[in-house]
Amino acid sequence: MFFQFHSNLTDQVAIPITGTTSGNWVTISAPIIYQSDSIPDTVAVGMLSSNIIGNNQTNPNSVLTVDDISFTGASVNLPNPHFELWDTVSALRLQSWQTNGYNTLLNIPSINIQRTTDHVSGQYAVRLETDSVNQPSVSINVGNQNNNNNNNNG
């Protein structure tokens, strides 16, 4: 997560998720340790299916499925937090989220970011899968969500 105040980066927080759930849904709740004195007006949230941040290594075919993401105690929450709203292009595209998995050559979303019916709440969740050949890192990021409900979705 990247926090900003008046378009200036004030802090960044990473919450590593490791291990396996053997296909079972697990609720992950983690405190956000915000170090800045500035109260942020914008947060950018991203998820990766492999650890490319610390050691720049990917795990081929690693999968991260996310459903129902939210902040507790926040006055403004993330758009489309249950991953229920998708745009239909020539394939499905997740609404309100930016991805690095968009194939601009074919003008379609990557197969590495998919809507799945394997979910906790609602009808859908989002599945990110690492493919070391075609897509070595897969990520999705919410557009800049800020306290005045303006969304910058890129």
PDB file of N, CA and C in Angstrom, residues 55-153:
ATOM      1  N   ASN A  55      12.993  -9.826  -3.223  1.00  0.00           N
ATOM      2  CA  ASN A  55      14.083 -10.571  -3.855  1.00  0.00           C
ATOM      3  C   ASN A  55      13.911 -10.708  -5.360  1.00  0.00           C
ATOM      4  N   ASN A  56      12.896 -10.059  -5.913  1.00  0.00           N
ATOM      5  CA  ASN A  56      12.657 -10.048  -7.354  1.00  0.00           C
ATOM      6  C   ASN A  56      12.605 -11.455  -7.948  1.00  0.00           C
ATOM      7  N   GLN A  57      12.051 -12.394  -7.206  1.00  0.00           N
ATOM      8  CA  GLN A  57      11.889 -13.756  -7.700  1.00  0.00           C
ATOM      9  C   GLN A  57      10.406 -14.087  -7.789  1.00  0.00           C
ATOM     10  N   THR A  58      10.073 -14.882  -8.772  1.00  0.00           N
ATOM     11  CA  THR A  58       8.692 -15.326  -8.912  1.00  0.00           C
ATOM     12  C   THR A  58       8.618 -16.820  -8.672  1.00  0.00           C
ATOM     13  N   ASN A  59       7.460 -17.258  -8.285  1.00  0.00           N
ATOM     14  CA  ASN A  59       7.200 -18.680  -8.100  1.00  0.00           C
ATOM     15  C   ASN A  59       6.256 -19.085  -9.223  1.00  0.00           C
ATOM     16  N   PRO A  60       6.733 -19.804 -10.242  1.00  0.00           N
ATOM     17  CA  PRO A  60       5.871 -20.171 -11.368  1.00  0.00           C
ATOM     18  C   PRO A  60       4.591 -20.857 -10.891  1.00  0.00           C
ATOM     19  N   ASN A  61       3.491 -20.412 -11.453  1.00  0.00           N
ATOM     20  CA  ASN A  61       2.163 -20.962 -11.188  1.00  0.00           C
ATOM     21  C   ASN A  61       1.663 -20.703  -9.778  1.00  0.00           C
ATOM     22  N   SER A  62       2.260 -19.731  -9.052  1.00  0.00           N
ATOM     23  CA  SER A  62       1.705 -19.377  -7.756  1.00  0.00           C
ATOM     24  C   SER A  62       0.383 -18.654  -7.974  1.00  0.00           C
ATOM     25  N   VAL A  63      -0.538 -18.812  -7.042  1.00  0.00           N
ATOM     26  CA  VAL A  63      -1.885 -18.274  -7.176  1.00  0.00           C
ATOM     27  C   VAL A  63      -2.256 -17.527  -5.910  1.00  0.00           C
ATOM     28  N   LEU A  64      -2.888 -16.391  -6.070  1.00  0.00           N
ATOM     29  CA  LEU A  64      -3.471 -15.640  -4.969  1.00  0.00           C
ATOM     30  C   LEU A  64      -4.892 -15.315  -5.363  1.00  0.00           C
ATOM     31  N   THR A  65      -5.858 -15.750  -4.582  1.00  0.00           N
ATOM     32  CA  THR A  65      -7.261 -15.433  -4.830  1.00  0.00           C
ATOM     33  C   THR A  65      -7.730 -14.535  -3.701  1.00  0.00           C
ATOM     34  N   VAL A  66      -8.305 -13.396  -4.057  1.00  0.00           N
ATOM     35  CA  VAL A  66      -8.690 -12.386  -3.074  1.00  0.00           C
ATOM     36  C   VAL A  66     -10.180 -12.114  -3.204  1.00  0.00           C
ATOM     37  N   ASP A  67     -10.856 -12.013  -2.065  1.00  0.00           N
ATOM     38  CA  ASP A  67     -12.275 -11.657  -2.033  1.00  0.00           C
ATOM     39  C   ASP A  67     -12.530 -10.844  -0.783  1.00  0.00           C
ATOM     40  N   ASP A  68     -13.353  -9.840  -0.899  1.00  0.00           N
ATOM     41  CA  ASP A  68     -13.834  -9.104   0.266  1.00  0.00           C
ATOM     42  C   ASP A  68     -12.706  -8.371   0.989  1.00  0.00           C
ATOM     43  N   ILE A  69     -12.106  -7.389   0.328  1.00  0.00           N
ATOM     44  CA  ILE A  69     -11.011  -6.623   0.918  1.00  0.00           C
ATOM     45  C   ILE A  69     -11.545  -5.295   1.437  1.00  0.00           C
ATOM     46  N   SER A  70     -11.150  -4.931   2.652  1.00  0.00           N
ATOM     47  CA  SER A  70     -11.650  -3.678   3.227  1.00  0.00           C
ATOM     48  C   SER A  70     -10.729  -3.178   4.326  1.00  0.00           C
ATOM     49  N   PHE A  71     -10.925  -1.921   4.686  1.00  0.00           N
ATOM     50  CA  PHE A  71     -10.257  -1.305   5.818  1.00  0.00           C
ATOM     51  C   PHE A  71     -11.271  -1.189   6.944  1.00  0.00           C
ATOM     52  N   THR A  72     -10.888  -1.562   8.135  1.00  0.00           N
ATOM     53  CA  THR A  72     -11.757  -1.394   9.300  1.00  0.00           C
ATOM     54  C   THR A  72     -11.525  -0.003   9.869  1.00  0.00           C
ATOM     55  N   GLY A  73     -12.600   0.709  10.150  1.00  0.00           N
ATOM     56  CA  GLY A  73     -12.494   2.028  10.754  1.00  0.00           C
ATOM     57  C   GLY A  73     -12.212   3.150   9.780  1.00  0.00           C
ATOM     58  N   ALA A  74     -12.209   2.883   8.489  1.00  0.00           N
ATOM     59  CA  ALA A  74     -11.946   3.929   7.499  1.00  0.00           C
ATOM     60  C   ALA A  74     -13.241   4.632   7.124  1.00  0.00           C
ATOM     61  N   SER A  75     -13.158   5.942   6.894  1.00  0.00           N
ATOM     62  CA  SER A  75     -14.349   6.684   6.492  1.00  0.00           C
ATOM     63  C   SER A  75     -14.692   6.442   5.032  1.00  0.00           C
ATOM     64  N   VAL A  76     -13.706   6.093   4.221  1.00  0.00           N
ATOM     65  CA  VAL A  76     -13.909   5.772   2.809  1.00  0.00           C
ATOM     66  C   VAL A  76     -13.290   4.412   2.568  1.00  0.00           C
ATOM     67  N   ASN A  77     -14.018   3.532   1.890  1.00  0.00           N
ATOM     68  CA  ASN A  77     -13.467   2.210   1.629  1.00  0.00           C
ATOM     69  C   ASN A  77     -13.117   2.053   0.158  1.00  0.00           C
ATOM     70  N   LEU A  78     -12.558   0.919  -0.192  1.00  0.00           N
ATOM     71  CA  LEU A  78     -12.116   0.653  -1.552  1.00  0.00           C
ATOM     72  C   LEU A  78     -13.303   0.441  -2.485  1.00  0.00           C
ATOM     73  N   PRO A  79     -13.178   0.836  -3.750  1.00  0.00           N
ATOM     74  CA  PRO A  79     -14.243   0.567  -4.713  1.00  0.00           C
ATOM     75  C   PRO A  79     -14.238  -0.915  -5.103  1.00  0.00           C
ATOM     76  N   ASN A  80     -15.416  -1.451  -5.324  1.00  0.00           N
ATOM     77  CA  ASN A  80     -15.559  -2.835  -5.792  1.00  0.00           C
ATOM     78  C   ASN A  80     -14.759  -3.814  -4.916  1.00  0.00           C
ATOM     79  N   PRO A  81     -14.933  -3.767  -3.585  1.00  0.00           N
ATOM     80  CA  PRO A  81     -14.114  -4.577  -2.682  1.00  0.00           C
ATOM     81  C   PRO A  81     -14.426  -6.070  -2.722  1.00  0.00           C
ATOM     82  N   HIS A  82     -15.564  -6.444  -3.270  1.00  0.00           N
ATOM     83  CA  HIS A  82     -15.946  -7.856  -3.358  1.00  0.00           C
ATOM     84  C   HIS A  82     -15.664  -8.420  -4.755  1.00  0.00           C
ATOM     85  N   PHE A  83     -15.127  -7.574  -5.641  1.00  0.00           N
ATOM     86  CA  PHE A  83     -14.759  -7.971  -7.003  1.00  0.00           C
ATOM     87  C   PHE A  83     -15.964  -8.507  -7.779  1.00  0.00           C
ATOM     88  N   GLU A  84     -17.111  -7.860  -7.588  1.00  0.00           N
ATOM     89  CA  GLU A  84     -18.350  -8.279  -8.241  1.00  0.00           C
ATOM     90  C   GLU A  84     -18.563  -7.584  -9.591  1.00  0.00           C
ATOM     91  N   LEU A  85     -18.022  -6.398  -9.776  1.00  0.00           N
ATOM     92  CA  LEU A  85     -18.267  -5.620 -10.985  1.00  0.00           C
ATOM     93  C   LEU A  85     -17.110  -5.778 -11.958  1.00  0.00           C
ATOM     94  N   TRP A  86     -17.420  -6.268 -13.131  1.00  0.00           N
ATOM     95  CA  TRP A  86     -16.414  -6.500 -14.166  1.00  0.00           C
ATOM     96  C   TRP A  86     -16.894  -5.852 -15.461  1.00  0.00           C
ATOM     97  N   ASP A  87     -15.976  -5.291 -16.227  1.00  0.00           N
ATOM     98  CA  ASP A  87     -16.291  -4.778 -17.554  1.00  0.00           C
ATOM     99  C   ASP A  87     -16.095  -5.895 -18.555  1.00  0.00           C
ATOM    100  N   THR A  88     -16.970  -5.963 -19.540  1.00  0.00           N
ATOM    101  CA  THR A  88     -16.783  -6.922 -20.623  1.00  0.00           C
ATOM    102  C   THR A  88     -16.156  -6.178 -21.791  1.00  0.00           C
ATOM    103  N   VAL A  89     -14.955  -6.582 -22.161  1.00  0.00           N
ATOM    104  CA  VAL A  89     -14.286  -6.017 -23.331  1.00  0.00           C
ATOM    105  C   VAL A  89     -14.448  -7.118 -24.362  1.00  0.00           C
ATOM    106  N   SER A  90     -13.389  -7.752 -24.799  1.00  0.00           N
ATOM    107  CA  SER A  90     -13.553  -8.995 -25.520  1.00  0.00           C
ATOM    108  C   SER A  90     -13.340 -10.139 -24.537  1.00  0.00           C
ATOM    109  N   ALA A  91     -13.055  -9.767 -23.322  1.00  0.00           N
ATOM    110  CA  ALA A  91     -12.938 -10.685 -22.187  1.00  0.00           C
ATOM    111  C   ALA A  91     -13.301  -9.858 -20.954  1.00  0.00           C
ATOM    112  N   LEU A  92     -13.417 -10.494 -19.817  1.00  0.00           N
ATOM    113  CA  LEU A  92     -13.769  -9.768 -18.610  1.00  0.00           C
ATOM    114  C   LEU A  92     -12.599  -8.925 -18.118  1.00  0.00           C
ATOM    115  N   ARG A  93     -12.914  -7.733 -17.616  1.00  0.00           N
ATOM    116  CA  ARG A  93     -11.908  -6.852 -17.034  1.00  0.00           C
ATOM    117  C   ARG A  93     -12.472  -6.330 -15.715  1.00  0.00           C
ATOM    118  N   LEU A  94     -11.688  -6.425 -14.662  1.00  0.00           N
ATOM    119  CA  LEU A  94     -12.108  -5.999 -13.334  1.00  0.00           C
ATOM    120  C   LEU A  94     -12.305  -4.492 -13.289  1.00  0.00           C
ATOM    121  N   GLN A  95     -13.473  -4.048 -12.842  1.00  0.00           N
ATOM    122  CA  GLN A  95     -13.769  -2.630 -12.747  1.00  0.00           C
ATOM    123  C   GLN A  95     -13.075  -2.014 -11.537  1.00  0.00           C
ATOM    124  N   SER A  96     -12.682  -0.768 -11.652  1.00  0.00           N
ATOM    125  CA  SER A  96     -12.100   0.059 -10.590  1.00  0.00           C
ATOM    126  C   SER A  96     -10.706  -0.364 -10.174  1.00  0.00           C
ATOM    127  N   TRP A  97     -10.111  -1.319 -10.842  1.00  0.00           N
ATOM    128  CA  TRP A  97      -8.764  -1.791 -10.502  1.00  0.00           C
ATOM    129  C   TRP A  97      -7.890  -1.744 -11.741  1.00  0.00           C
ATOM    130  N   GLN A  98      -6.614  -1.391 -11.560  1.00  0.00           N
ATOM    131  CA  GLN A  98      -5.643  -1.407 -12.647  1.00  0.00           C
ATOM    132  C   GLN A  98      -4.871  -2.718 -12.548  1.00  0.00           C
ATOM    133  N   THR A  99      -4.469  -3.274 -13.675  1.00  0.00           N
ATOM    134  CA  THR A  99      -3.706  -4.510 -13.652  1.00  0.00           C
ATOM    135  C   THR A  99      -2.465  -4.371 -14.524  1.00  0.00           C
ATOM    136  N   ASN A 100      -1.448  -5.148 -14.225  1.00  0.00           N
ATOM    137  CA  ASN A 100      -0.303  -5.208 -15.126  1.00  0.00           C
ATOM    138  C   ASN A 100      -0.499  -6.342 -16.115  1.00  0.00           C
ATOM    139  N   GLY A 101      -1.652  -6.986 -16.065  1.00  0.00           N
ATOM    140  CA  GLY A 101      -1.912  -8.147 -16.898  1.00  0.00           C
ATOM    141  C   GLY A 101      -2.776  -7.852 -18.108  1.00  0.00           C
ATOM    142  N   TYR A 102      -2.735  -6.620 -18.627  1.00  0.00           N
ATOM    143  CA  TYR A 102      -3.532  -6.294 -19.801  1.00  0.00           C
ATOM    144  C   TYR A 102      -2.676  -6.432 -21.050  1.00  0.00           C
ATOM    145  N   ASN A 103      -3.140  -7.241 -21.987  1.00  0.00           N
ATOM    146  CA  ASN A 103      -2.419  -7.480 -23.228  1.00  0.00           C
ATOM    147  C   ASN A 103      -2.800  -6.381 -24.217  1.00  0.00           C
ATOM    148  N   THR A 104      -1.949  -5.349 -24.337  1.00  0.00           N
ATOM    149  CA  THR A 104      -2.269  -4.231 -25.219  1.00  0.00           C
ATOM    150  C   THR A 104      -2.201  -4.618 -26.693  1.00  0.00           C
ATOM    151  N   LEU A 105      -1.403  -5.613 -27.041  1.00  0.00           N
ATOM    152  CA  LEU A 105      -1.309  -6.060 -28.421  1.00  0.00           C
ATOM    153  C   LEU A 105      -2.641  -6.638 -28.910  1.00  0.00           C
ATOM    154  N   LEU A 106      -3.254  -7.484 -28.082  1.00  0.00           N
ATOM    155  CA  LEU A 106      -4.535  -8.098 -28.450  1.00  0.00           C
ATOM    156  C   LEU A 106      -5.734  -7.336 -27.910  1.00  0.00           C
ATOM    157  N   ASN A 107      -5.487  -6.272 -27.114  1.00  0.00           N
ATOM    158  CA  ASN A 107      -6.533  -5.467 -26.500  1.00  0.00           C
ATOM    159  C   ASN A 107      -7.480  -6.302 -25.637  1.00  0.00           C
ATOM    160  N   ILE A 108      -6.905  -7.237 -24.873  1.00  0.00           N
ATOM    161  CA  ILE A 108      -7.690  -8.064 -23.960  1.00  0.00           C
ATOM    162  C   ILE A 108      -6.933  -8.215 -22.639  1.00  0.00           C
ATOM    163  N   PRO A 109      -7.658  -8.460 -21.549  1.00  0.00           N
ATOM    164  CA  PRO A 109      -6.977  -8.713 -20.279  1.00  0.00           C
ATOM    165  C   PRO A 109      -6.198 -10.020 -20.317  1.00  0.00           C
ATOM    166  N   SER A 110      -5.184 -10.101 -19.479  1.00  0.00           N
ATOM    167  CA  SER A 110      -4.360 -11.302 -19.364  1.00  0.00           C
ATOM    168  C   SER A 110      -5.165 -12.449 -18.772  1.00  0.00           C
ATOM    169  N   ILE A 111      -4.825 -13.671 -19.169  1.00  0.00           N
ATOM    170  CA  ILE A 111      -5.463 -14.835 -18.569  1.00  0.00           C
ATOM    171  C   ILE A 111      -4.955 -15.066 -17.157  1.00  0.00           C
ATOM    172  N   ASN A 112      -3.911 -14.323 -16.759  1.00  0.00           N
ATOM    173  CA  ASN A 112      -3.343 -14.494 -15.431  1.00  0.00           C
ATOM    174  C   ASN A 112      -4.152 -13.779 -14.346  1.00  0.00           C
ATOM    175  N   ILE A 113      -5.076 -12.918 -14.736  1.00  0.00           N
ATOM    176  CA  ILE A 113      -5.968 -12.251 -13.801  1.00  0.00           C
ATOM    177  C   ILE A 113      -7.377 -12.607 -14.241  1.00  0.00           C
ATOM    178  N   GLN A 114      -8.077 -13.363 -13.405  1.00  0.00           N
ATOM    179  CA  GLN A 114      -9.362 -13.915 -13.807  1.00  0.00           C
ATOM    180  C   GLN A 114     -10.419 -13.712 -12.739  1.00  0.00           C
ATOM    181  N   ARG A 115     -11.667 -13.652 -13.192  1.00  0.00           N
ATOM    182  CA  ARG A 115     -12.795 -13.716 -12.270  1.00  0.00           C
ATOM    183  C   ARG A 115     -13.006 -15.183 -11.934  1.00  0.00           C
ATOM    184  N   THR A 116     -13.244 -15.473 -10.656  1.00  0.00           N
ATOM    185  CA  THR A 116     -13.487 -16.852 -10.246  1.00  0.00           C
ATOM    186  C   THR A 116     -14.753 -16.920  -9.400  1.00  0.00           C
ATOM    187  N   THR A 117     -15.440 -18.037  -9.480  1.00  0.00           N
ATOM    188  CA  THR A 117     -16.621 -18.253  -8.636  1.00  0.00           C
ATOM    189  C   THR A 117     -16.235 -18.895  -7.310  1.00  0.00           C
ATOM    190  N   ASP A 118     -14.951 -19.135  -7.094  1.00  0.00           N
ATOM    191  CA  ASP A 118     -14.436 -19.617  -5.812  1.00  0.00           C
ATOM    192  C   ASP A 118     -14.339 -18.395  -4.904  1.00  0.00           C
ATOM    193  N   HIS A 119     -15.314 -18.182  -4.042  1.00  0.00           N
ATOM    194  CA  HIS A 119     -15.440 -16.925  -3.313  1.00  0.00           C
ATOM    195  C   HIS A 119     -15.906 -17.157  -1.881  1.00  0.00           C
ATOM    196  N   VAL A 120     -15.801 -16.110  -1.080  1.00  0.00           N
ATOM    197  CA  VAL A 120     -16.299 -16.128   0.296  1.00  0.00           C
ATOM    198  C   VAL A 120     -17.663 -15.465   0.352  1.00  0.00           C
ATOM    199  N   SER A 121     -17.768 -14.270  -0.225  1.00  0.00           N
ATOM    200  CA  SER A 121     -19.044 -13.559  -0.233  1.00  0.00           C
ATOM    201  C   SER A 121     -19.336 -13.098  -1.654  1.00  0.00           C
ATOM    202  N   GLY A 122     -20.591 -12.734  -1.915  1.00  0.00           N
ATOM    203  CA  GLY A 122     -20.976 -12.346  -3.263  1.00  0.00           C
ATOM    204  C   GLY A 122     -20.897 -13.537  -4.199  1.00  0.00           C
ATOM    205  N   GLN A 123     -20.698 -13.265  -5.476  1.00  0.00           N
ATOM    206  CA  GLN A 123     -20.625 -14.333  -6.474  1.00  0.00           C
ATOM    207  C   GLN A 123     -19.211 -14.603  -6.969  1.00  0.00           C
ATOM    208  N   TYR A 124     -18.309 -13.608  -6.857  1.00  0.00           N
ATOM    209  CA  TYR A 124     -17.003 -13.724  -7.492  1.00  0.00           C
ATOM    210  C   TYR A 124     -15.870 -13.300  -6.558  1.00  0.00           C
ATOM    211  N   ALA A 125     -14.664 -13.668  -6.940  1.00  0.00           N
ATOM    212  CA  ALA A 125     -13.418 -13.193  -6.352  1.00  0.00           C
ATOM    213  C   ALA A 125     -12.464 -12.977  -7.519  1.00  0.00           C
ATOM    214  N   VAL A 126     -11.275 -12.461  -7.250  1.00  0.00           N
ATOM    215  CA  VAL A 126     -10.282 -12.284  -8.304  1.00  0.00           C
ATOM    216  C   VAL A 126      -9.150 -13.268  -8.056  1.00  0.00           C
ATOM    217  N   ARG A 127      -8.656 -13.898  -9.122  1.00  0.00           N
ATOM    218  CA  ARG A 127      -7.575 -14.888  -9.040  1.00  0.00           C
ATOM    219  C   ARG A 127      -6.385 -14.356  -9.820  1.00  0.00           C
ATOM    220  N   LEU A 128      -5.218 -14.303  -9.170  1.00  0.00           N
ATOM    221  CA  LEU A 128      -3.969 -13.880  -9.798  1.00  0.00           C
ATOM    222  C   LEU A 128      -3.059 -15.093  -9.867  1.00  0.00           C
ATOM    223  N   GLU A 129      -2.536 -15.379 -11.041  1.00  0.00           N
ATOM    224  CA  GLU A 129      -1.668 -16.545 -11.200  1.00  0.00           C
ATOM    225  C   GLU A 129      -0.380 -16.145 -11.896  1.00  0.00           C
ATOM    226  N   THR A 130       0.736 -16.543 -11.323  1.00  0.00           N
ATOM    227  CA  THR A 130       2.049 -16.247 -11.896  1.00  0.00           C
ATOM    228  C   THR A 130       2.383 -17.270 -12.970  1.00  0.00           C
ATOM    229  N   ASP A 131       2.844 -16.773 -14.097  1.00  0.00           N
ATOM    230  CA  ASP A 131       3.280 -17.612 -15.212  1.00  0.00           C
ATOM    231  C   ASP A 131       4.682 -17.144 -15.558  1.00  0.00           C
ATOM    232  N   SER A 132       5.685 -17.936 -15.243  1.00  0.00           N
ATOM    233  CA  SER A 132       7.077 -17.494 -15.378  1.00  0.00           C
ATOM    234  C   SER A 132       7.480 -17.225 -16.825  1.00  0.00           C
ATOM    235  N   VAL A 133       6.731 -17.744 -17.788  1.00  0.00           N
ATOM    236  CA  VAL A 133       7.088 -17.536 -19.188  1.00  0.00           C
ATOM    237  C   VAL A 133       6.411 -16.294 -19.751  1.00  0.00           C
ATOM    238  N   ASN A 134       5.077 -16.231 -19.648  1.00  0.00           N
ATOM    239  CA  ASN A 134       4.330 -15.149 -20.276  1.00  0.00           C
ATOM    240  C   ASN A 134       4.076 -13.954 -19.369  1.00  0.00           C
ATOM    241  N   GLN A 135       3.957 -14.169 -18.073  1.00  0.00           N
ATOM    242  CA  GLN A 135       3.620 -13.107 -17.141  1.00  0.00           C
ATOM    243  C   GLN A 135       4.326 -13.375 -15.820  1.00  0.00           C
ATOM    244  N   PRO A 136       5.610 -13.018 -15.701  1.00  0.00           N
ATOM    245  CA  PRO A 136       6.376 -13.372 -14.502  1.00  0.00           C
ATOM    246  C   PRO A 136       5.888 -12.707 -13.227  1.00  0.00           C
ATOM    247  N   SER A 137       5.196 -11.584 -13.315  1.00  0.00           N
ATOM    248  CA  SER A 137       4.601 -10.994 -12.124  1.00  0.00           C
ATOM    249  C   SER A 137       3.201 -10.529 -12.464  1.00  0.00           C
ATOM    250  N   VAL A 138       2.279 -10.780 -11.578  1.00  0.00           N
ATOM    251  CA  VAL A 138       0.889 -10.428 -11.790  1.00  0.00           C
ATOM    252  C   VAL A 138       0.463  -9.562 -10.624  1.00  0.00           C
ATOM    253  N   SER A 139      -0.156  -8.429 -10.907  1.00  0.00           N
ATOM    254  CA  SER A 139      -0.606  -7.568  -9.820  1.00  0.00           C
ATOM    255  C   SER A 139      -1.864  -6.838 -10.221  1.00  0.00           C
ATOM    256  N   ILE A 140      -2.637  -6.464  -9.209  1.00  0.00           N
ATOM    257  CA  ILE A 140      -3.765  -5.570  -9.413  1.00  0.00           C
ATOM    258  C   ILE A 140      -3.648  -4.458  -8.389  1.00  0.00           C
ATOM    259  N   ASN A 141      -4.060  -3.285  -8.774  1.00  0.00           N
ATOM    260  CA  ASN A 141      -3.987  -2.122  -7.898  1.00  0.00           C
ATOM    261  C   ASN A 141      -5.286  -1.361  -7.994  1.00  0.00           C
ATOM    262  N   VAL A 142      -5.780  -0.914  -6.848  1.00  0.00           N
ATOM    263  CA  VAL A 142      -6.949  -0.052  -6.881  1.00  0.00           C
ATOM    264  C   VAL A 142      -6.465   1.316  -7.322  1.00  0.00           C
ATOM    265  N   GLY A 143      -7.302   2.016  -8.084  1.00  0.00           N
ATOM    266  CA  GLY A 143      -6.956   3.379  -8.472  1.00  0.00           C
ATOM    267  C   GLY A 143      -6.817   4.223  -7.227  1.00  0.00           C
ATOM    268  N   ASN A 144      -6.342   5.428  -7.359  1.00  0.00           N
ATOM    269  CA  ASN A 144      -6.143   6.273  -6.195  1.00  0.00           C
ATOM    270  C   ASN A 144      -7.479   6.549  -5.523  1.00  0.00           C
ATOM    271  N   GLN A 145      -7.695   5.939  -4.372  1.00  0.00           N
ATOM    272  CA  GLN A 145      -8.924   6.140  -3.613  1.00  0.00           C
ATOM    273  C   GLN A 145      -8.626   7.186  -2.554  1.00  0.00           C
ATOM    274  N   ASN A 146      -9.392   8.270  -2.552  1.00  0.00           N
ATOM    275  CA  ASN A 146      -9.103   9.306  -1.584  1.00  0.00           C
ATOM    276  C   ASN A 146     -10.349   9.702  -0.823  1.00  0.00           C
ATOM    277  N   ASN A 147     -10.170  10.553   0.161  1.00  0.00           N
ATOM    278  CA  ASN A 147     -11.244  10.897   1.075  1.00  0.00           C
ATOM    279  C   ASN A 147     -12.373  11.712   0.458  1.00  0.00           C
ATOM    280  N   ASN A 148     -12.179  12.280  -0.716  1.00  0.00           N
ATOM    281  CA  ASN A 148     -13.265  13.038  -1.311  1.00  0.00           C
ATOM    282  C   ASN A 148     -13.958  12.257  -2.429  1.00  0.00           C
ATOM    283  N   ASN A 149     -13.821  10.936  -2.402  1.00  0.00           N
ATOM    284  CA  ASN A 149     -14.512  10.008  -3.299  1.00  0.00           C
ATOM    285  C   ASN A 149     -14.202  10.206  -4.769  1.00  0.00           C
ATOM    286  N   ASN A 150     -13.105  10.871  -5.099  1.00  0.00           N
ATOM    287  CA  ASN A 150     -12.667  10.926  -6.496  1.00  0.00           C
ATOM    288  C   ASN A 150     -11.783   9.754  -6.752  1.00  0.00           C
ATOM    289  N   ASN A 151     -12.030   9.035  -7.815  1.00  0.00           N
ATOM    290  CA  ASN A 151     -11.295   7.814  -8.116  1.00  0.00           C
ATOM    291  C   ASN A 151     -10.486   8.015  -9.377  1.00  0.00           C
ATOM    292  N   ASN A 152      -9.189   7.775  -9.326  1.00  0.00           N
ATOM    293  CA  ASN A 152      -8.343   7.867 -10.502  1.00  0.00           C
ATOM    294  C   ASN A 152      -8.032   6.453 -10.945  1.00  0.00           C
ATOM    295  N   ASN A 153      -8.746   5.979 -11.943  1.00  0.00           N
ATOM    296  CA  ASN A 153      -8.614   4.584 -12.364  1.00  0.00           C
ATOM    297  C   ASN A 153      -7.693   4.411 -13.572  1.00  0.00           C
TER     298      ASN A 153
END
